[in-house]
Coordinates of C-alpha atoms in Angstrom, one line a residue:
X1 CA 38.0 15.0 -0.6
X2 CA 40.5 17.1 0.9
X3 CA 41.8 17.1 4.2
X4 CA 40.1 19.8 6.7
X5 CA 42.2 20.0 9.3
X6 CA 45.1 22.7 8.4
X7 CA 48.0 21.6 10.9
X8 CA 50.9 24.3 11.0
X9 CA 53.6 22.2 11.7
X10 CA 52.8 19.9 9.1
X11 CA 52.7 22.7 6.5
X12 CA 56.1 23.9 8.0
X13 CA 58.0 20.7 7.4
X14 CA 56.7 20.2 3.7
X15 CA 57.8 24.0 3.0
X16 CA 61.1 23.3 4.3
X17 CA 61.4 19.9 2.0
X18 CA 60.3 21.7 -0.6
X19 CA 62.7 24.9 -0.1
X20 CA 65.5 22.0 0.5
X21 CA 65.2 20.1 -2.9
X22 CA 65.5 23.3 -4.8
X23 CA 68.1 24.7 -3.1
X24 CA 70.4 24.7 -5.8
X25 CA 68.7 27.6 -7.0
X26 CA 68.6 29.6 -4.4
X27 CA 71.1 31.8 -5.8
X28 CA 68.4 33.2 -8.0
X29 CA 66.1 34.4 -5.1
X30 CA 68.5 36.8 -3.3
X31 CA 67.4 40.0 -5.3
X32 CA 63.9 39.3 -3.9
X33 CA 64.7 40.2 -0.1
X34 CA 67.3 43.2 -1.3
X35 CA 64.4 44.5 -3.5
X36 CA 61.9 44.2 -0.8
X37 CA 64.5 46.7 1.7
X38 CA 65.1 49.1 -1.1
X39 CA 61.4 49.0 -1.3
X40 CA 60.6 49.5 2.3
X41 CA 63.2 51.9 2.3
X42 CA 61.5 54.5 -0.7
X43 CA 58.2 53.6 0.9
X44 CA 58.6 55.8 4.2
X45 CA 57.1 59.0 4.2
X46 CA 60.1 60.7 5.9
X47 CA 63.8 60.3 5.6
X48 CA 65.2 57.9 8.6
X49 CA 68.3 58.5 10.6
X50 CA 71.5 58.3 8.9
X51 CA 72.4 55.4 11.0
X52 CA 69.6 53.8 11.1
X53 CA 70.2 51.5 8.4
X54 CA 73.8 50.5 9.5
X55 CA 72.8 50.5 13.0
X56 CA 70.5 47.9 12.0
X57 CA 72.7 45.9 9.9
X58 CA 75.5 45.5 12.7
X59 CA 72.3 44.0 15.0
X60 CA 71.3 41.5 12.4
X61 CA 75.1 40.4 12.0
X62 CA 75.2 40.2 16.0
X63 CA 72.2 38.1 15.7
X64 CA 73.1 35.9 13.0
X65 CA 76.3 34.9 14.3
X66 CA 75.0 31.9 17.2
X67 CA 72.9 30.8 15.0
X68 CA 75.3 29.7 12.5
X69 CA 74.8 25.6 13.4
X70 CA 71.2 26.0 13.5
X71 CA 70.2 25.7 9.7
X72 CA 66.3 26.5 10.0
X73 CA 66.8 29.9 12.3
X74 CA 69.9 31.2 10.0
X75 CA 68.4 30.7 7.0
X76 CA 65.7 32.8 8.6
X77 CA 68.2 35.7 9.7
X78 CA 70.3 35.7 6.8
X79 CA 66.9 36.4 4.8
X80 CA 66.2 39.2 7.3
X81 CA 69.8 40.5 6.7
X82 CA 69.6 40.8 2.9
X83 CA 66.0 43.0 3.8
X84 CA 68.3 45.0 5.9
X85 CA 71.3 45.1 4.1
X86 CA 68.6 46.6 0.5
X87 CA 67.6 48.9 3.1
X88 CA 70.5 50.1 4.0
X89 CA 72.0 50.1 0.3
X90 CA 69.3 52.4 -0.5
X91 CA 69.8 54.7 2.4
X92 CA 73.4 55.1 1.9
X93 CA 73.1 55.7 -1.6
X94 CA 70.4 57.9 -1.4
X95 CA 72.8 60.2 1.2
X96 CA 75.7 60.0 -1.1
X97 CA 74.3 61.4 -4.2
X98 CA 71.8 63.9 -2.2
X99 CA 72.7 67.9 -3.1
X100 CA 72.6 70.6 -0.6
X101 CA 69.5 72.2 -0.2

């Protein structure tokens, strides 16, 4: 019979073994958050700020930075910054090849 009682923490700690013994492949998940910013980025109704994207790019590396010793939280960030750094791929692309209207 399985267990009923669902504990967080516990769920938690097995993720992070589990994302820790395959972490030589890593590598092969980061088109997965830079897909999910271009995503994000095509999905809004309504063309953001120019500098919205780099704006937010140069907060995430400011945020990343003193976390660098802490493993858990800057794994966390630097997954954050690849969703930021799509979006703002996609932005800046999307601005370089746009024609006058």
């Amino acid at each position: 019979m399985l267990n009923q009682s669902w504990q967080p923490r516990e769920w938690l700690g097995a993720l992070g073994d589990e994302l820790l013994k395959q972490r030589d492949q890593w590598i092969l998940w980061l088109p997965v958050p830079l897909a999910v910013g271009i995503g994000a980025y095509f999905s809004l109704k309504s063309e953001p700020p120019a500098l919205m994207g780099p704006s937010f790019l140069i907060l995430a590396i400011t945020l990343i930075a003193p976390f660098y010793r802490n493993r858990v939280i800057f794994y966390g960030w630097f997954v954050l910054f690849l969703v930021i750094l799509g979006f703002t791929a996609a932005q800046i692309r999307t601005l370089s090849v746009s024609a006058p209207v």
